[in-house]
GROMACS .gro file of C-alpha atoms in nm:
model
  213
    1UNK     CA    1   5.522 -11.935   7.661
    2UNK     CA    2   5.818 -11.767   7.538
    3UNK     CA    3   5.823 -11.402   7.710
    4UNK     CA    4   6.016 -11.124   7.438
    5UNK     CA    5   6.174 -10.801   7.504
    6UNK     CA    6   6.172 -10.574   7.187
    7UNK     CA    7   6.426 -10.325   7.146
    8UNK     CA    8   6.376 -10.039   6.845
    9UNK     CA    9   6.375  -9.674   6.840
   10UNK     CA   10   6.128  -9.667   6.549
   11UNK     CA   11   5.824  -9.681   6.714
   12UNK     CA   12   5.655  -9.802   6.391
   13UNK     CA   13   5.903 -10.051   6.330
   14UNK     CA   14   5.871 -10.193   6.694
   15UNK     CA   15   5.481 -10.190   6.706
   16UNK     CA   16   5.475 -10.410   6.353
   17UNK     CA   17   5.722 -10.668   6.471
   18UNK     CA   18   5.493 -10.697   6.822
   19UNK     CA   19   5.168 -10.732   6.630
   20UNK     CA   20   5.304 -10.998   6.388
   21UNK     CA   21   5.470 -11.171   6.724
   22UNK     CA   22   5.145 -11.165   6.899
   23UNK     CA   23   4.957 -11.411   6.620
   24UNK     CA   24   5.132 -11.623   6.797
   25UNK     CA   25   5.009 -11.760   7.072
   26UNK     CA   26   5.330 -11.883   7.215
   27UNK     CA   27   5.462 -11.562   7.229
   28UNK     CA   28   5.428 -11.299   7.457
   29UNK     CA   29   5.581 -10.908   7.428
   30UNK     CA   30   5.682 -10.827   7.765
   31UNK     CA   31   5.844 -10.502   7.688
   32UNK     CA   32   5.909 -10.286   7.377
   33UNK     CA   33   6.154 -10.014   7.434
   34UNK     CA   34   6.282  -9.684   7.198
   35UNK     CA   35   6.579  -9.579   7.472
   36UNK     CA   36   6.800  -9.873   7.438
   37UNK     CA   37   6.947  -9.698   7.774
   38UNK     CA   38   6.688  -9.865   7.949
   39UNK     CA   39   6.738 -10.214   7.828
   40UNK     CA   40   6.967 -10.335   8.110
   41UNK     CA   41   6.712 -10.225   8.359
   42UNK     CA   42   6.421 -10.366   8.172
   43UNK     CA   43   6.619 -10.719   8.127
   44UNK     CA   44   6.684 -10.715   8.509
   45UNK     CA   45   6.271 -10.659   8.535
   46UNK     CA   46   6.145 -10.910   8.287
   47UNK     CA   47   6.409 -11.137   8.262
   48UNK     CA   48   6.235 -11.231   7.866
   49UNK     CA   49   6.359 -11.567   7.696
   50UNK     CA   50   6.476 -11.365   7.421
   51UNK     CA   51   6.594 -11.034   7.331
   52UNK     CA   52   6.509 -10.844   6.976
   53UNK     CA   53   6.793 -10.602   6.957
   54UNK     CA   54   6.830 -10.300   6.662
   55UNK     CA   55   7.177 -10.222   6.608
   56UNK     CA   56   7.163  -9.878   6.502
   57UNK     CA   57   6.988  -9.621   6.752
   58UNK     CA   58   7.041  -9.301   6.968
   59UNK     CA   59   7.196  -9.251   7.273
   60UNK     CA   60   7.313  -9.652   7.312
   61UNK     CA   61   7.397  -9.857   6.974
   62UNK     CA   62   7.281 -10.243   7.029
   63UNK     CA   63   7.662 -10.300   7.035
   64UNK     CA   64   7.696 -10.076   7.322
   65UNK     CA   65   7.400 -10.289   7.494
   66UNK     CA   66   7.552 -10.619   7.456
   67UNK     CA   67   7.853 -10.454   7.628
   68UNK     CA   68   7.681 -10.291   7.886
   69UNK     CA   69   7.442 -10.687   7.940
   70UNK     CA   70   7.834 -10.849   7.967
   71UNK     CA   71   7.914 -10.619   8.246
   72UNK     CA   72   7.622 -10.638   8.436
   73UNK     CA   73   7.614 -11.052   8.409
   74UNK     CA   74   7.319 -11.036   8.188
   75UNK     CA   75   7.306 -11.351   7.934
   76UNK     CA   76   6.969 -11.326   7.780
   77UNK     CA   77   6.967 -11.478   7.416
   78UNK     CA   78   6.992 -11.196   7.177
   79UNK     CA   79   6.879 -11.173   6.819
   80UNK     CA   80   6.992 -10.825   6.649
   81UNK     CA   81   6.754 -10.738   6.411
   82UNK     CA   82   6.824 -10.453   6.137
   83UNK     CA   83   6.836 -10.352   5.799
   84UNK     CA   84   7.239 -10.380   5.821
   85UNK     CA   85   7.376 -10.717   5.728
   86UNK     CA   86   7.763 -10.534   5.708
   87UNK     CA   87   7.985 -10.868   5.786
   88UNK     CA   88   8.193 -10.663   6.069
   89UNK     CA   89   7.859 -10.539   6.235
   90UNK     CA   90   7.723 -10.942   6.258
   91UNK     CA   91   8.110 -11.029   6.368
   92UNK     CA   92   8.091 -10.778   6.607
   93UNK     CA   93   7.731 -10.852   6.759
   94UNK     CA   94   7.827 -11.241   6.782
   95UNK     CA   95   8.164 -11.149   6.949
   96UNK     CA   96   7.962 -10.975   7.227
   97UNK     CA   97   7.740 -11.254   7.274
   98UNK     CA   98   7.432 -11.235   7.053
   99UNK     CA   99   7.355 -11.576   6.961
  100UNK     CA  100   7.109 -11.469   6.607
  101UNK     CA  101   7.118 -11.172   6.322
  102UNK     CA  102   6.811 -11.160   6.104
  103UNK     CA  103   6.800 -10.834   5.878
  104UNK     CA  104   6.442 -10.671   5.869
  105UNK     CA  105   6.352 -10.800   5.539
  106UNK     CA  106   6.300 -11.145   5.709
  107UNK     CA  107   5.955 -11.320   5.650
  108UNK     CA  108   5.768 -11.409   5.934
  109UNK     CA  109   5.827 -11.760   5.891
  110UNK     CA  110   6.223 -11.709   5.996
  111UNK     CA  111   6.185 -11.452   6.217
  112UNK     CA  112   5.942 -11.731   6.436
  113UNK     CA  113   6.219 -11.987   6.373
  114UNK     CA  114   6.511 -11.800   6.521
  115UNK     CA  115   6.318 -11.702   6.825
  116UNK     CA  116   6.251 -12.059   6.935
  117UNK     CA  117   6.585 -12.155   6.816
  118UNK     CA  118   6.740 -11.876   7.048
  119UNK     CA  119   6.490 -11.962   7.343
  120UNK     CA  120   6.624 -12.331   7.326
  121UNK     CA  121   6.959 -12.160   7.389
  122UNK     CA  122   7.071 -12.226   7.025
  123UNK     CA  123   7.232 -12.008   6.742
  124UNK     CA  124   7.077 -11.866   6.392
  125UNK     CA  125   7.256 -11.651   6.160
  126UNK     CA  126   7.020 -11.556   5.813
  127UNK     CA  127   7.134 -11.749   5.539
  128UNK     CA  128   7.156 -11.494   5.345
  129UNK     CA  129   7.374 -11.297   5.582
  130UNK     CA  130   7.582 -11.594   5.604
  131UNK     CA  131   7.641 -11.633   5.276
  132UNK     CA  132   7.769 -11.285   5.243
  133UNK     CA  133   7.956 -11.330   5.513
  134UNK     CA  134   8.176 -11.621   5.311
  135UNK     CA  135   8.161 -11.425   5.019
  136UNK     CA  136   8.323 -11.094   5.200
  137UNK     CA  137   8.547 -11.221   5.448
  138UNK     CA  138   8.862 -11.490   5.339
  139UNK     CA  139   8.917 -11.579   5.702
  140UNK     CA  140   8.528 -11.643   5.774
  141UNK     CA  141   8.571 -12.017   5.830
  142UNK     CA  142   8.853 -11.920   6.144
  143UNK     CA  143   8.656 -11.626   6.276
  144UNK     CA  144   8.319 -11.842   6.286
  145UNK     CA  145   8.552 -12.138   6.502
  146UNK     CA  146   8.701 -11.874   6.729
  147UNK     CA  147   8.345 -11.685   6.788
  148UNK     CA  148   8.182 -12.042   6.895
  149UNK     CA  149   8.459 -12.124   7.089
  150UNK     CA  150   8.532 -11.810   7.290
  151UNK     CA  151   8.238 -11.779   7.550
  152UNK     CA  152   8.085 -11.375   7.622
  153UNK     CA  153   8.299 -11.396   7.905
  154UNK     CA  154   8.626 -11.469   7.746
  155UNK     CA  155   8.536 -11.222   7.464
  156UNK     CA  156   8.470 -10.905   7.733
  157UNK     CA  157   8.807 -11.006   7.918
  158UNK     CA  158   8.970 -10.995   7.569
  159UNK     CA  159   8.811 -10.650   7.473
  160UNK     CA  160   8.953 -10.539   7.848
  161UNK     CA  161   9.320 -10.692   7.762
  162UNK     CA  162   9.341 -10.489   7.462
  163UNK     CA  163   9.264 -10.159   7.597
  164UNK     CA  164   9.539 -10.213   7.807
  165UNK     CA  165   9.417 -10.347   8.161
  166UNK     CA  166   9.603 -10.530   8.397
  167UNK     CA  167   9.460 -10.883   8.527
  168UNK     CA  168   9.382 -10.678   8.849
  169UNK     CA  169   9.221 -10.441   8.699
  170UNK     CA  170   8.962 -10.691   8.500
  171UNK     CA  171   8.882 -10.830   8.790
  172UNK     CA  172   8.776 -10.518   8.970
  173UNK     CA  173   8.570 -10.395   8.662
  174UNK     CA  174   8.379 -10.709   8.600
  175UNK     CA  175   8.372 -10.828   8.965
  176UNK     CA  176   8.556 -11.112   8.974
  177UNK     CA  177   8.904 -11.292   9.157
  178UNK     CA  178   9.210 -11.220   9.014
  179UNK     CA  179   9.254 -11.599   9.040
  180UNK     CA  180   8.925 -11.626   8.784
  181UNK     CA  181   9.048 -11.359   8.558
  182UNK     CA  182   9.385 -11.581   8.531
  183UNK     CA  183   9.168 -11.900   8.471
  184UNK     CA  184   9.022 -11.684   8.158
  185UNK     CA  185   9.285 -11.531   8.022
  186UNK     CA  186   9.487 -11.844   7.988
  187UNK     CA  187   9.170 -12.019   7.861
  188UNK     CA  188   9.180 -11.730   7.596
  189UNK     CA  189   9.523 -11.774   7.487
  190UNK     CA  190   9.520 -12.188   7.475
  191UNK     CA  191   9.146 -12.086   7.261
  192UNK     CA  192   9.318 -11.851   7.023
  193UNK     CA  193   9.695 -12.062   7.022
  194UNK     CA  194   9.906 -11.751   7.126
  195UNK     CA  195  10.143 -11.733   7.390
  196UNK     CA  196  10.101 -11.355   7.545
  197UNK     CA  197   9.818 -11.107   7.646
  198UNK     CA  198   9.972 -10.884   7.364
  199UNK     CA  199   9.943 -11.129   7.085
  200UNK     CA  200   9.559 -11.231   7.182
  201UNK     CA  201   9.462 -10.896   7.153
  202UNK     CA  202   9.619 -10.823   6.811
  203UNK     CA  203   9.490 -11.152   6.693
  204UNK     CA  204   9.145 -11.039   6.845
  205UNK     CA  205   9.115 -10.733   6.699
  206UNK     CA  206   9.287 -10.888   6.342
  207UNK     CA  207   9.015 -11.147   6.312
  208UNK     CA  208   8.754 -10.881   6.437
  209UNK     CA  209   8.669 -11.093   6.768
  210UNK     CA  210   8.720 -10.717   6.923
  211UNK     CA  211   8.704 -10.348   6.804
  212UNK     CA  212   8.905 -10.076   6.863
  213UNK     CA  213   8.724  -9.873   7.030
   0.00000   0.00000   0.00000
């Protein structure tokens, strides 16, 4: 049995993609939730094998929850699925450790296959969102290596580098040794073939492994 966590704020949306879910009989909807505020507290509840994550929504965007899931240790395998397929937006989500992006449109047929791919701890991007990836980004090939190769982890401490923290001061916001948050960064800068802190976070946020904000 694979147990699901739905994330949506339309309620319409959410209650179609559970019914067509629940034909099969290998899946089961543990929780469907409209206030993605509540998703880190529902994860911690259920603890699903997979995560259905909208991007867009109130309060919390889903990029905001992967964020929020890296801070609080959470590594649940998320698929974002929405009706954007915007090659920064899939970037992005990957970067912050969801492992699938499926646009609404999807037949059932894929949606089933990415959600046992995900729950065997894989990785599925739509083909058709890959392809426009290729198509509308010339350094695809390079961002797709550095995204596989940089862990969640390593991504979150590189999002923390940029907006100017000091080693100490990632390893009091994510809980960890300053001895571990050395470990990572260098493990970050052999990963991304830079020699400082400053150049891995202005190759980061060139490449789009990181956002500004």
């Amino acid at each position: 049995m694979i147990n699901i966590v739905i994330v949506d704020d339309q309620n319409l949306v959410m209650e179609g993609i559970c019914s067509l879910l629940e034909l099969n009989s290998e899946f089961n909807v543990v929780a469907k939730i409209d206030d993605s505020t509540r998703v880190v507290e529902t994860l911690h509840q259920y603890n699903p094998d997979v995560l259905l994550l909208d991007i867009r929504m109130p309060k919390m965007d889903g990029l905001e929850v992967l964020r929020a899931m890296q801070y609080e240790g959470i590594d649940t395998p998320t698929l974002m699925l929405t009706t954007f397929d915007e090659h920064k937006l899939v970037l992005n989500s990957l970067s912050l450790g969801a492992k699938g992006y499926l646009r609404k449109d999807v037949s059932l047929e894929e949606l089933t296959d990415a959600i046992y791919t995900l729950s065997a701890k894989g990785s599925w991007i739509q083909p058709a969102v890959s392809c426009q990836l290729k198509s509308n980004s010339e350094c695809y090939s390079q961002q797709v290596q550095l995204l596989e190769s940089l862990t969640a982890g390593e991504t979150e401490v590189l999002r923390l580098i940029a907006a100017g923290f000091s080693n100490h001061e990632i390893a009091d916001a994510l809980h960890k040794s300053s001895g571990r948050i050395r470990n990572i960064v260098t493990a970050i800068l052999d990963k991304l073939a830079v020699r400082d802190r400053t150049q891995a976070a202005l190759k980061g946020l060139e490449l789009g492994l990181i956002s500004k904000n």
